[in-house]
Short mmCIF file of C-alpha atoms in Angstrom, two decimals:
data_model
loop_
_atom_site.label_atom_id
_atom_site.label_comp_id
_atom_site.label_asym_id
_atom_site.label_seq_id
_atom_site.Cartn_x
_atom_site.Cartn_y
_atom_site.Cartn_z
CA MET A 39 32.74 -43.85 -42.74
CA ARG A 40 36.19 -44.04 -41.22
CA ALA A 41 36.78 -47.48 -39.79
CA GLN A 42 39.77 -46.49 -37.72
CA PHE A 43 37.81 -43.81 -35.91
CA VAL A 44 34.93 -46.17 -35.14
CA LEU A 45 37.27 -48.95 -33.99
CA SER A 46 39.14 -46.69 -31.60
CA GLU A 47 35.83 -45.44 -30.20
CA ILE A 48 34.72 -49.04 -29.57
CA GLY A 49 37.99 -49.87 -27.82
CA VAL A 50 37.73 -46.81 -25.60
CA GLY A 51 34.14 -47.65 -24.73
CA LEU A 52 34.82 -51.28 -23.85
CA ARG A 53 37.79 -50.40 -21.65
CA ARG A 54 35.92 -47.62 -19.90
CA ASN A 55 33.24 -50.01 -18.71
CA LEU A 56 35.44 -53.01 -18.10
CA THR A 57 33.38 -54.47 -15.25
CA MET A 58 30.08 -53.90 -17.03
CA THR A 59 31.51 -55.39 -20.21
CA PHE A 60 32.64 -58.43 -18.24
CA ALA A 61 29.16 -58.85 -16.77
CA VAL A 62 27.61 -58.57 -20.22
CA ILE A 63 29.99 -61.16 -21.66
CA VAL A 64 29.33 -63.67 -18.87
CA SER A 65 25.56 -63.29 -18.86
CA VAL A 66 25.37 -63.49 -22.65
CA ALA A 67 27.63 -66.57 -22.56
CA LEU A 68 25.48 -68.33 -19.97
CA SER A 69 22.20 -67.61 -21.68
CA LEU A 70 23.56 -68.67 -25.06
CA ALA A 71 25.10 -71.84 -23.64
CA LEU A 72 21.69 -72.73 -22.22
CA PHE A 73 20.14 -71.83 -25.55
CA GLY A 74 22.53 -74.11 -27.43
CA GLY A 75 22.19 -76.82 -24.79
CA SER A 76 18.45 -76.83 -25.05
CA LEU A 77 18.60 -77.01 -28.84
CA LEU A 78 20.90 -80.01 -28.50
CA LEU A 79 18.70 -81.66 -25.88
CA ARG A 80 15.72 -81.25 -28.17
CA GLU A 81 17.67 -82.87 -30.98
CA GLN A 82 18.71 -85.68 -28.66
CA VAL A 83 15.10 -86.32 -27.66
CA SER A 84 13.84 -86.31 -31.22
CA SER A 85 16.61 -88.60 -32.42
CA MET A 86 15.87 -91.01 -29.55
CA LYS A 87 12.16 -90.83 -30.31
CA GLY A 88 12.78 -91.59 -33.94
CA TYR A 89 15.08 -94.47 -33.04
CA TRP A 90 12.79 -96.11 -30.53
CA TYR A 91 9.45 -95.40 -32.16
CA ASP A 92 10.81 -96.69 -35.40
CA LYS A 93 11.75 -100.03 -33.84
CA ALA A 94 8.35 -100.99 -32.57
CA ASN A 95 5.01 -99.62 -31.63
CA VAL A 96 3.47 -102.50 -29.75
CA SER A 97 5.00 -105.80 -28.64
CA ILE A 98 3.10 -108.96 -27.73
CA PHE A 99 5.33 -111.01 -25.45
CA LEU A 100 4.56 -114.68 -25.45
CA CYS A 101 4.86 -117.10 -22.55
CA ASN A 102 7.97 -119.26 -22.28
CA LYS A 103 8.73 -122.02 -19.82
CA SER A 104 10.27 -119.87 -17.12
CA GLU A 105 7.37 -117.40 -17.27
CA ALA A 106 4.96 -120.31 -17.01
CA GLN A 107 6.59 -121.37 -13.73
CA SER A 108 6.20 -117.94 -12.19
CA GLY A 109 2.43 -118.08 -12.83
CA GLY A 110 0.33 -114.97 -13.57
CA SER A 111 -0.96 -114.66 -17.10
CA CYS A 112 1.24 -117.59 -18.13
CA ALA A 113 -0.05 -120.02 -15.49
CA LYS A 114 -1.47 -122.27 -18.23
CA GLY A 115 2.02 -122.99 -19.58
CA ALA A 116 4.24 -121.89 -22.44
CA VAL A 117 2.76 -120.77 -25.73
CA THR A 118 1.93 -123.49 -28.25
CA GLU A 119 2.48 -123.44 -32.02
CA GLU A 120 -1.34 -123.41 -32.45
CA GLN A 121 -1.70 -120.28 -30.35
CA LYS A 122 1.11 -118.54 -32.15
CA LYS A 123 -0.43 -119.26 -35.56
CA GLN A 124 -3.80 -118.00 -34.38
CA ILE A 125 -2.33 -114.76 -33.04
CA LYS A 126 -0.38 -114.17 -36.23
CA ALA A 127 -3.46 -114.80 -38.38
CA ASP A 128 -5.59 -112.47 -36.27
CA LEU A 129 -2.97 -109.76 -36.43
CA ASP A 130 -2.73 -110.06 -40.20
CA ASN A 131 -6.50 -109.63 -40.45
CA MET A 132 -6.58 -106.41 -38.46
CA ASN A 133 -6.61 -103.40 -40.74
CA ILE A 134 -4.95 -101.07 -38.23
CA VAL A 135 -1.82 -103.20 -38.34
CA LYS A 136 0.82 -102.12 -40.80
CA LYS A 137 3.46 -104.76 -40.26
CA VAL A 138 4.05 -107.73 -37.99
CA ASP A 139 7.46 -109.14 -37.18
CA TYR A 140 8.03 -112.31 -35.28
CA GLU A 141 11.04 -112.42 -32.96
CA SER A 142 12.09 -115.84 -31.79
CA ALA A 143 13.75 -116.45 -28.43
CA GLU A 144 17.09 -116.92 -30.21
CA ASP A 145 16.73 -113.61 -32.04
CA ALA A 146 15.82 -111.89 -28.80
CA TYR A 147 18.88 -113.44 -27.15
CA LYS A 148 21.10 -112.22 -29.99
CA HIS A 149 19.75 -108.68 -29.82
CA TYR A 150 20.08 -108.70 -26.09
CA GLN A 151 23.70 -109.78 -26.27
CA GLU A 152 24.43 -107.09 -28.83
CA GLU A 153 22.82 -104.33 -26.87
CA PHE A 154 24.29 -105.20 -23.50
CA ARG A 155 27.57 -106.72 -24.55
CA LYS A 156 29.53 -104.54 -22.16
CA ALA A 157 27.22 -105.06 -19.19
CA PRO A 158 27.99 -107.97 -16.80
CA ILE A 159 24.34 -109.08 -16.87
CA ALA A 160 24.69 -110.24 -20.49
CA GLY A 161 26.66 -113.33 -19.45
CA ALA A 162 24.06 -114.41 -16.93
CA VAL A 163 21.18 -114.56 -19.41
CA THR A 164 20.44 -117.77 -21.28
CA PRO A 165 18.44 -118.18 -24.52
CA ASP A 166 15.56 -119.98 -22.82
CA GLN A 167 15.03 -117.04 -20.50
CA MET A 168 14.22 -114.88 -23.49
CA GLN A 169 10.65 -114.51 -24.73
CA GLU A 170 9.26 -114.93 -28.18
CA SER A 171 7.34 -111.90 -29.32
CA PHE A 172 5.41 -110.26 -32.11
CA ARG A 173 6.59 -106.74 -32.95
CA ILE A 174 3.67 -104.84 -34.44
CA LYS A 175 3.68 -101.59 -36.31
CA LEU A 176 0.42 -99.72 -36.35
CA LYS A 177 -0.87 -97.42 -39.00
CA ASP A 178 -1.96 -95.13 -36.20
CA PRO A 179 0.29 -95.56 -33.14
CA THR A 180 -2.37 -94.13 -30.79
CA LYS A 181 -4.62 -97.18 -31.32
CA TYR A 182 -2.43 -99.54 -29.35
CA ASP A 183 -5.28 -100.27 -26.89
CA VAL A 184 -7.15 -102.17 -29.64
CA ILE A 185 -4.27 -104.63 -29.67
CA THR A 186 -4.18 -104.73 -25.89
CA SER A 187 -7.88 -105.57 -25.53
CA ALA A 188 -7.73 -108.14 -28.33
CA PHE A 189 -4.69 -110.09 -27.15
CA ALA A 190 -3.85 -109.38 -23.50
CA GLN A 191 -6.18 -112.07 -22.13
CA ARG A 192 -5.36 -114.78 -24.68
CA PRO A 193 -3.73 -117.99 -23.60
CA GLY A 194 -0.04 -118.00 -24.37
CA VAL A 195 0.26 -114.21 -24.19
CA GLN A 196 2.26 -112.92 -21.28
CA GLN A 197 1.92 -109.21 -21.87
CA VAL A 198 1.02 -106.62 -24.47
CA GLN A 199 3.40 -103.74 -24.18
CA ASP A 200 3.09 -100.43 -25.86
CA GLN A 201 6.66 -99.26 -26.17
CA LYS A 202 5.49 -95.69 -26.29
CA GLN A 203 3.96 -96.05 -22.86
CA VAL A 204 7.32 -97.21 -21.57
CA LEU A 205 9.32 -94.51 -23.26
CA GLU A 206 6.90 -91.66 -22.75
CA PRO A 207 7.90 -90.91 -19.13
CA LEU A 208 11.55 -90.73 -20.18
CA PHE A 209 10.77 -88.36 -23.02
CA ASN A 210 8.52 -86.34 -20.76
CA LEU A 211 11.37 -86.00 -18.32
CA LEU A 212 13.76 -84.91 -21.06
CA ASN A 213 11.19 -82.47 -22.42
CA GLY A 214 10.66 -81.14 -18.92
CA MET A 215 14.41 -80.61 -18.59
CA ASN A 216 14.34 -78.86 -21.92
CA TYR A 217 11.61 -76.48 -20.79
CA GLY A 218 13.53 -75.88 -17.57
CA ALA A 219 16.64 -75.01 -19.56
CA LEU A 220 14.58 -72.70 -21.77
CA GLY A 221 13.10 -71.01 -18.71
CA VAL A 222 16.51 -70.41 -17.14
CA MET A 223 17.72 -69.23 -20.52
CA ALA A 224 14.87 -66.72 -20.74
CA LEU A 225 15.74 -65.35 -17.31
CA MET A 226 19.43 -65.12 -18.17
CA LEU A 227 18.47 -63.43 -21.40
CA VAL A 228 16.49 -60.79 -19.53
CA VAL A 229 19.47 -60.25 -17.24
CA ALA A 230 21.81 -60.00 -20.23
CA LEU A 231 19.57 -57.58 -22.10
CA THR A 232 19.04 -55.38 -19.04
CA LEU A 233 22.78 -55.27 -18.50
CA ILE A 234 23.38 -54.36 -22.11
CA VAL A 235 20.80 -51.59 -22.07
CA ASN A 236 22.30 -50.24 -18.87
CA THR A 237 25.87 -50.48 -20.13
CA VAL A 238 24.98 -48.65 -23.30
CA ARG A 239 23.23 -45.92 -21.31
CA VAL A 240 26.25 -45.46 -19.05
CA SER A 241 28.51 -45.49 -22.08
CA ALA A 242 26.41 -42.92 -23.91
CA PHE A 243 26.23 -40.76 -20.81
CA SER A 244 29.97 -40.81 -20.24
CA ARG A 245 30.49 -39.73 -23.84
CA ARG A 246 27.71 -37.14 -24.04
CA ARG A 247 30.26 -34.37 -24.65
CA GLU A 248 31.53 -36.14 -27.77
CA THR A 249 28.07 -37.10 -29.01
CA GLY A 250 26.80 -33.57 -28.36
CA ILE A 251 29.55 -32.14 -30.55
CA MET A 252 28.95 -34.81 -33.17
CA ARG A 253 25.31 -33.82 -33.35
CA LEU A 254 26.18 -30.15 -33.68
CA VAL A 255 28.64 -30.59 -36.51
CA GLY A 256 26.15 -32.74 -38.39
CA ALA A 257 27.31 -36.31 -37.86
CA SER A 258 24.56 -38.69 -38.92
CA SER A 259 22.78 -40.53 -36.14
CA PHE A 260 24.09 -43.78 -37.60
CA TYR A 261 27.64 -42.50 -37.19
CA ILE A 262 26.92 -41.39 -33.64
CA GLN A 263 25.26 -44.66 -32.65
CA ILE A 264 27.47 -47.17 -34.39
CA PRO A 265 30.30 -47.16 -31.80
CA PHE A 266 27.82 -47.97 -29.02
CA ILE A 267 26.06 -50.64 -31.03
CA MET A 268 29.35 -52.21 -32.10
CA GLU A 269 30.52 -52.10 -28.51
CA ALA A 270 27.53 -54.17 -27.44
CA ALA A 271 27.94 -56.44 -30.46
CA VAL A 272 31.62 -57.10 -29.69
CA ALA A 273 30.82 -57.91 -26.06
CA GLY A 274 27.98 -60.15 -27.25
CA LEU A 275 30.21 -61.89 -29.76
CA LEU A 276 32.77 -62.58 -27.04
CA GLY A 277 29.93 -63.98 -24.92
CA GLY A 278 28.82 -66.09 -27.87
CA MET A 279 32.34 -67.47 -28.32
CA LEU A 280 32.48 -68.33 -24.64
CA ALA A 281 29.14 -70.12 -25.01
CA CYS A 282 30.56 -72.10 -27.95
CA VAL A 283 33.53 -73.12 -25.83
CA MET A 284 31.11 -74.23 -23.09
CA LEU A 285 29.10 -76.32 -25.55
CA ILE A 286 32.21 -77.94 -27.00
CA CYS A 287 33.50 -78.72 -23.51
CA GLY A 288 30.07 -80.10 -22.59
CA GLN A 289 30.08 -82.43 -25.58
CA HIS A 290 33.66 -83.53 -24.99
CA PHE A 291 33.67 -84.02 -21.22
CA LEU A 292 30.04 -84.67 -20.32
CA VAL A 293 28.69 -86.57 -23.33
CA ASN A 294 31.64 -88.25 -25.03
CA ASN A 295 33.79 -89.00 -22.01
CA TRP A 296 31.18 -89.68 -19.37
CA LEU A 297 27.60 -90.32 -20.48
CA ALA A 298 28.60 -92.43 -23.47
CA HIS A 299 30.66 -94.67 -21.19
CA HIS A 300 28.00 -95.06 -18.57
CA ILE A 301 24.84 -95.34 -20.62
CA ASP A 302 25.04 -97.82 -23.46
CA VAL A 303 21.50 -98.04 -24.70
CA ILE A 304 21.25 -94.46 -25.84
CA GLN A 305 22.79 -93.23 -29.05
CA PHE A 306 24.08 -89.77 -28.12
CA ILE A 307 24.25 -86.87 -30.53
CA GLY A 308 27.68 -86.33 -32.04
CA TRP A 309 30.00 -83.48 -32.94
CA GLY A 310 28.06 -82.73 -36.11
CA SER A 311 25.01 -81.65 -34.14
CA VAL A 312 27.08 -79.55 -31.74
CA LEU A 313 29.11 -77.81 -34.45
CA SER A 314 26.00 -77.06 -36.51
CA LYS A 315 24.58 -75.07 -33.58
CA LEU A 316 27.64 -72.87 -33.11
CA PRO A 317 27.06 -70.43 -36.00
CA MET A 318 23.55 -69.81 -34.72
CA VAL A 319 24.83 -69.21 -31.17
CA LEU A 320 27.41 -66.75 -32.51
CA ALA A 321 24.86 -64.97 -34.69
CA VAL A 322 22.43 -64.57 -31.80
CA GLY A 323 25.31 -63.41 -29.59
CA LEU A 324 26.19 -60.76 -32.14
CA LEU A 325 22.74 -59.54 -33.15
CA MET A 326 20.81 -59.65 -29.91
CA PRO A 327 23.04 -57.20 -27.99
CA ALA A 328 23.31 -54.98 -31.05
CA LEU A 329 19.53 -54.74 -31.28
CA ALA A 330 19.27 -54.14 -27.54
CA ALA A 331 21.83 -51.34 -27.83
CA PHE A 332 19.98 -49.85 -30.77
CA ALA A 333 16.75 -49.88 -28.78
CA ALA A 334 18.50 -48.34 -25.78
CA LEU A 335 19.90 -45.52 -27.93
CA TRP A 336 16.67 -44.90 -29.75
CA LYS A 337 15.53 -42.36 -27.19
CA TYR A 338 18.89 -41.39 -25.83
CA LEU A 339 20.73 -40.16 -28.89
CA LYS A 340 18.16 -38.38 -30.97
CA VAL A 341 19.32 -35.91 -33.59
CA MET B 469 19.11 -17.17 -45.80
CA ILE B 470 16.92 -17.22 -42.71
CA ARG B 471 13.25 -16.44 -42.55
CA PHE B 472 10.86 -16.68 -39.60
CA ASP B 473 7.16 -16.52 -40.52
CA ASN B 474 4.94 -15.92 -37.49
CA VAL B 475 6.96 -18.35 -35.44
CA SER B 476 5.75 -19.34 -31.98
CA LYS B 477 7.25 -21.90 -29.70
CA SER B 478 5.79 -23.20 -26.48
CA TYR B 479 7.22 -25.93 -24.33
CA PRO B 480 5.01 -28.45 -22.60
CA LYS B 481 4.27 -27.66 -18.93
CA GLN B 482 4.98 -23.98 -19.45
CA ASN B 483 2.16 -21.49 -19.65
CA ARG B 484 4.07 -18.71 -21.34
CA PRO B 485 5.35 -19.46 -24.83
CA ALA B 486 9.11 -19.01 -25.31
CA LEU B 487 8.58 -17.28 -28.65
CA ARG B 488 5.46 -15.43 -29.77
CA ASP B 489 4.67 -14.68 -33.37
CA VAL B 490 8.17 -13.74 -34.48
CA SER B 491 8.66 -12.79 -38.12
CA LEU B 492 11.95 -11.61 -39.56
CA GLU B 493 14.40 -12.16 -42.35
CA ILE B 494 18.19 -12.30 -42.33
CA GLU B 495 20.11 -12.00 -45.60
CA LYS B 496 23.22 -13.80 -46.66
CA GLY B 497 26.38 -12.17 -45.30
CA GLU B 498 24.70 -10.22 -42.52
CA PHE B 499 26.07 -9.87 -39.00
CA VAL B 500 23.26 -9.89 -36.48
CA PHE B 501 23.24 -9.41 -32.72
CA LEU B 502 20.48 -11.13 -30.81
CA VAL B 503 19.88 -9.35 -27.50
CA GLY B 504 17.41 -9.58 -24.66
CA SER B 505 17.38 -10.45 -20.99
CA SER B 506 17.58 -14.04 -19.76
CA GLY B 507 14.41 -15.92 -20.61
CA SER B 508 13.55 -13.56 -23.45
CA GLY B 509 13.70 -16.39 -25.99
CA LYS B 510 17.22 -16.01 -27.42
CA SER B 511 18.17 -19.62 -26.76
CA THR B 512 14.90 -20.92 -28.22
CA PHE B 513 15.52 -18.77 -31.29
CA LEU B 514 18.95 -20.38 -31.79
CA ARG B 515 17.65 -23.88 -31.04
CA LEU B 516 15.02 -23.44 -33.76
CA LEU B 517 17.75 -22.46 -36.24
CA LEU B 518 19.69 -25.61 -35.37
CA ARG B 519 16.52 -27.67 -35.59
CA GLU B 520 17.05 -28.89 -32.04
CA GLU B 521 13.45 -27.83 -31.59
CA ARG B 522 10.58 -27.48 -34.00
CA ALA B 523 8.36 -24.41 -34.06
CA SER B 524 4.89 -24.87 -32.55
CA HIS B 525 3.39 -22.47 -35.08
CA GLY B 526 4.72 -20.74 -38.14
CA GLN B 527 7.66 -21.62 -40.34
CA VAL B 528 11.40 -21.41 -39.94
CA HIS B 529 13.40 -21.35 -43.16
CA VAL B 530 17.16 -21.82 -42.94
CA LEU B 531 19.35 -21.97 -46.05
CA GLY B 532 16.26 -22.25 -48.21
CA LYS B 533 14.80 -25.19 -46.31
CA ASP B 534 11.57 -25.28 -44.36
CA LEU B 535 12.76 -26.86 -41.11
CA SER B 536 9.28 -27.93 -40.05
CA ARG B 537 9.15 -30.15 -43.12
CA LEU B 538 12.73 -31.39 -42.93
CA SER B 539 12.75 -35.07 -41.99
CA ASN B 540 14.93 -36.19 -39.10
CA TRP B 541 17.47 -38.04 -41.19
CA LYS B 542 18.17 -34.93 -43.27
CA VAL B 543 18.91 -32.79 -40.21
CA PRO B 544 22.62 -33.80 -40.00
CA GLN B 545 23.14 -32.74 -43.64
CA MET B 546 21.57 -29.37 -42.84
CA ARG B 547 23.74 -28.89 -39.74
CA ARG B 548 26.91 -29.42 -41.76
CA GLN B 549 26.22 -26.05 -43.35
CA LEU B 550 26.04 -24.37 -39.95
CA GLY B 551 28.76 -23.65 -37.44
CA THR B 552 28.08 -23.27 -33.73
CA VAL B 553 30.05 -21.64 -30.93
CA PHE B 554 29.07 -21.60 -27.25
CA GLN B 555 29.91 -19.70 -24.12
CA ASP B 556 31.50 -22.82 -22.58
CA PHE B 557 33.65 -23.66 -25.65
CA ARG B 558 32.67 -27.38 -25.55
CA LEU B 559 36.10 -28.74 -26.45
CA LEU B 560 37.13 -32.33 -25.80
CA PRO B 561 39.68 -32.10 -22.97
CA ASN B 562 41.52 -35.31 -23.87
CA LYS B 563 42.18 -34.33 -27.47
CA THR B 564 44.73 -31.83 -28.71
CA VAL B 565 43.74 -28.56 -30.39
CA GLY B 566 44.32 -30.09 -33.81
CA GLU B 567 42.37 -33.23 -32.95
CA ASN B 568 39.47 -31.18 -31.64
CA VAL B 569 39.16 -29.36 -34.93
CA ALA B 570 39.75 -32.53 -36.95
CA PHE B 571 37.02 -34.31 -34.93
CA ALA B 572 34.36 -32.14 -36.57
CA LEU B 573 35.51 -33.32 -39.99
CA GLU B 574 36.14 -36.94 -39.02
CA VAL B 575 32.62 -37.51 -37.76
CA ILE B 576 31.09 -36.32 -41.00
CA GLY B 577 33.34 -38.69 -42.90
CA LYS B 578 35.75 -36.30 -44.64
CA PRO B 579 38.80 -37.96 -46.20
CA ARG B 580 41.97 -37.80 -44.15
CA GLY B 581 43.98 -35.89 -46.73
CA GLU B 582 41.45 -33.11 -46.74
CA ILE B 583 41.42 -32.95 -42.93
CA ARG B 584 45.21 -32.75 -42.77
CA LYS B 585 45.13 -29.74 -45.07
CA ALA B 586 42.14 -27.94 -43.59
CA VAL B 587 43.05 -28.08 -39.90
CA PRO B 588 46.33 -26.07 -39.95
CA GLN B 589 44.74 -23.63 -42.36
CA VAL B 590 41.81 -22.81 -40.13
CA LEU B 591 44.01 -22.66 -37.00
CA GLU B 592 46.16 -20.11 -38.81
CA LEU B 593 43.03 -18.14 -39.64
CA VAL B 594 41.91 -17.93 -36.00
CA GLY B 595 45.40 -16.97 -34.88
CA LEU B 596 46.49 -20.26 -33.33
CA GLY B 597 49.05 -21.24 -35.94
CA GLY B 598 51.55 -23.73 -34.48
CA LYS B 599 49.45 -24.59 -31.41
CA GLU B 600 48.01 -27.71 -33.02
CA ASP B 601 49.50 -30.13 -30.50
CA ARG B 602 48.59 -28.25 -27.33
CA MET B 603 45.88 -29.54 -25.04
CA PRO B 604 42.83 -27.32 -24.45
CA GLY B 605 43.62 -27.18 -20.73
CA GLU B 606 46.94 -25.45 -21.47
CA LEU B 607 45.26 -22.62 -23.32
CA SER B 608 43.68 -19.40 -22.06
CA GLY B 609 39.92 -18.93 -22.30
CA GLY B 610 40.26 -16.70 -25.34
CA GLU B 611 42.45 -19.24 -27.08
CA GLN B 612 40.02 -22.04 -26.27
CA GLN B 613 37.20 -20.04 -27.80
CA ARG B 614 39.35 -19.57 -30.89
CA VAL B 615 39.71 -23.35 -31.12
CA ALA B 616 35.93 -23.67 -30.87
CA ILE B 617 35.50 -21.07 -33.63
CA ALA B 618 38.06 -22.91 -35.75
CA ARG B 619 36.08 -26.12 -35.27
CA ALA B 620 32.84 -24.34 -36.21
CA PHE B 621 34.38 -22.73 -39.26
CA VAL B 622 36.63 -25.51 -40.58
CA ASN B 623 33.83 -26.88 -42.77
CA ARG B 624 33.26 -23.35 -44.21
CA PRO B 625 29.62 -23.07 -43.11
CA MET B 626 27.19 -20.62 -44.67
CA LEU B 627 25.97 -19.58 -41.24
CA LEU B 628 27.77 -19.24 -37.92
CA ILE B 629 25.67 -19.28 -34.78
CA ALA B 630 27.36 -17.98 -31.64
CA ASP B 631 25.62 -18.24 -28.27
CA GLU B 632 27.30 -15.67 -25.98
CA PRO B 633 30.78 -16.49 -27.23
CA THR B 634 32.33 -13.79 -25.05
CA GLY B 635 30.31 -14.59 -21.94
CA ASN B 636 33.24 -16.19 -20.13
CA LEU B 637 35.94 -13.82 -21.35
CA ASP B 638 37.38 -10.53 -20.13
CA PRO B 639 36.66 -7.40 -22.23
CA GLN B 640 40.05 -7.29 -23.89
CA THR B 641 39.94 -10.93 -24.97
CA SER B 642 36.35 -10.41 -26.10
CA VAL B 643 37.46 -7.69 -28.50
CA GLY B 644 39.87 -10.19 -30.09
CA ILE B 645 37.11 -12.76 -30.51
CA MET B 646 34.81 -10.13 -32.03
CA LYS B 647 37.50 -9.14 -34.53
CA LEU B 648 37.79 -12.79 -35.49
CA LEU B 649 34.01 -13.16 -35.94
CA ASP B 650 34.01 -9.97 -37.99
CA ARG B 651 36.76 -11.39 -40.20
CA ILE B 652 34.75 -14.58 -40.68
CA ASN B 653 31.70 -12.49 -41.54
CA ARG B 654 33.71 -10.68 -44.22
CA THR B 655 34.37 -14.00 -45.99
CA GLY B 656 30.64 -14.06 -46.70
CA THR B 657 29.50 -16.16 -43.79
CA THR B 658 26.35 -14.98 -42.05
CA VAL B 659 26.91 -14.56 -38.30
CA ILE B 660 24.19 -14.58 -35.67
CA MET B 661 25.40 -13.86 -32.17
CA ALA B 662 23.36 -13.87 -29.00
CA THR B 663 24.96 -11.66 -26.38
CA HIS B 664 24.59 -9.68 -23.17
CA ASP B 665 27.71 -7.64 -23.86
CA GLN B 666 26.55 -4.05 -24.23
CA GLN B 667 29.99 -2.66 -25.00
CA ILE B 668 30.52 -5.01 -27.92
CA VAL B 669 27.12 -4.34 -29.46
CA ASP B 670 27.52 -0.60 -29.15
CA GLN B 671 31.00 -0.70 -30.65
CA MET B 672 30.28 -2.93 -33.63
CA ARG B 673 27.19 -1.08 -34.85
CA LYS B 674 25.62 -4.05 -36.58
CA ARG B 675 22.01 -5.09 -36.97
CA VAL B 676 20.38 -5.69 -33.57
CA ILE B 677 17.37 -7.90 -32.95
CA GLU B 678 15.88 -7.62 -29.49
CA LEU B 679 13.53 -10.13 -27.91
CA GLU B 680 11.45 -9.49 -24.82
CA GLN B 681 9.30 -12.21 -23.28
CA GLY B 682 9.34 -14.09 -26.55
CA ARG B 683 8.29 -11.12 -28.69
CA LEU B 684 10.37 -9.33 -31.28
CA VAL B 685 10.49 -5.77 -29.88
CA ARG B 686 13.26 -4.20 -31.95
CA ASP B 687 14.96 -4.89 -35.26
CA GLN B 688 17.41 -2.11 -36.01
CA SER B 689 20.24 -1.92 -38.50
CA ARG B 690 23.46 -0.44 -37.12
CA GLY B 691 21.86 -0.56 -33.68
CA VAL B 692 23.07 -0.34 -30.11
CA TYR B 693 22.45 -2.69 -27.17
CA GLY B 694 19.38 -0.93 -25.83
CA TYR B 695 17.89 2.44 -25.00
CA GLN B 696 17.31 1.87 -21.36
CA HIS B 697 20.63 0.22 -20.47
#
């Protein structure tokens, strides 16, 4: 195999179809950027899920003085020490409960101040506005309704909140976005593959004189096909690099410089996650067009 | 060298087979003319030799190999022992004469040193010494065919297949090409040439194989083009 010969063939091929090559590069870049983006979004969702689900499964919020004034389930007044003890004892006796943590109003205030320290609302909140609560971990998180039916109507309990119920819509939205991105990616991928197949066909047709002679003098089909396959692979690799640049720009401008400043409560994925996806994006960018080219040539350049 | 055993070839969507029950043998070092009117099966005969087609029935042996049993990936190896020349030369117009000949060696992975030695040698042999850097478009038809022959012969094949090599050339130029093919034949290379050129066949007095509607109708040593022509 003479590398110089193959390389010059690839160069000639890419230049000959400059517009087609450009189209291949752009469509591969877009589909791979969406591919990488959806991988990152998935990671973001799972890291958020882990973070939030780990914190608490079910919370029992207890009545404080200000809740008592607003009526509703707390109309009978703030929770008493008696009631709290009873709730704690009942929780400890339930075998579906793994762990119970008590959070006092002061603790809640502290956490609140930490979480929202940059937001202007933090200054306006006072400790006695905060609620005491029990944070309960369940052995089986789906059985939260047992807790709800046992404690929701008790005196001194303001609300039983399943944190999953609160977070689920958000995660559903993010998952929906992820599926949307995957769908668009699939369409772009079809476009990219069709373009590659077409480009390779045109390329093979415009060089049929050369390939015809190569066949006659006994060049192996590998030798005949490799310039076309490499051509597609080089275009795909360029597209993959472009996709990497898009992902890096997305992380830098969208996540680090914008989202992270505007949304405090979410821990966003960092550079490590982004960089770890790049080799995969490049590999797919290289292999996918090469395989498409190989498939396109399968019928076209028989011995 | 070459043996056809009851070879038939039919193409899909065609009622009449292109070759019907052809059996013959060609020895090493022979010079054979393949004659017959258009559609008589000459091209199919040559395509079977090159393993561009497989026989529908019967067996084709070339260089000791049964082509019907030769797997696809071994075909290139087999073709390296054959040289082919066509009526339309089939040169690459954007490469020089030297590059055209070298191309045949490059694509089968010959080392560069060997190519650099072999190309001027074979160009000398076909009578184009010193024209290495000319473009095919600057050459006459006869010279272009010489380049094509040089390309076919540069790898020193055992068998040279020529499909109407003089079809596009005037009689005088054709004589030159025939002398060249004769010289190549004398080096021990078997030559099979399909032709319509009566004058050449009658002059050379070599073995003549005639096909008519896919059948072998004449196989004559030191033959002429045909009785009725």
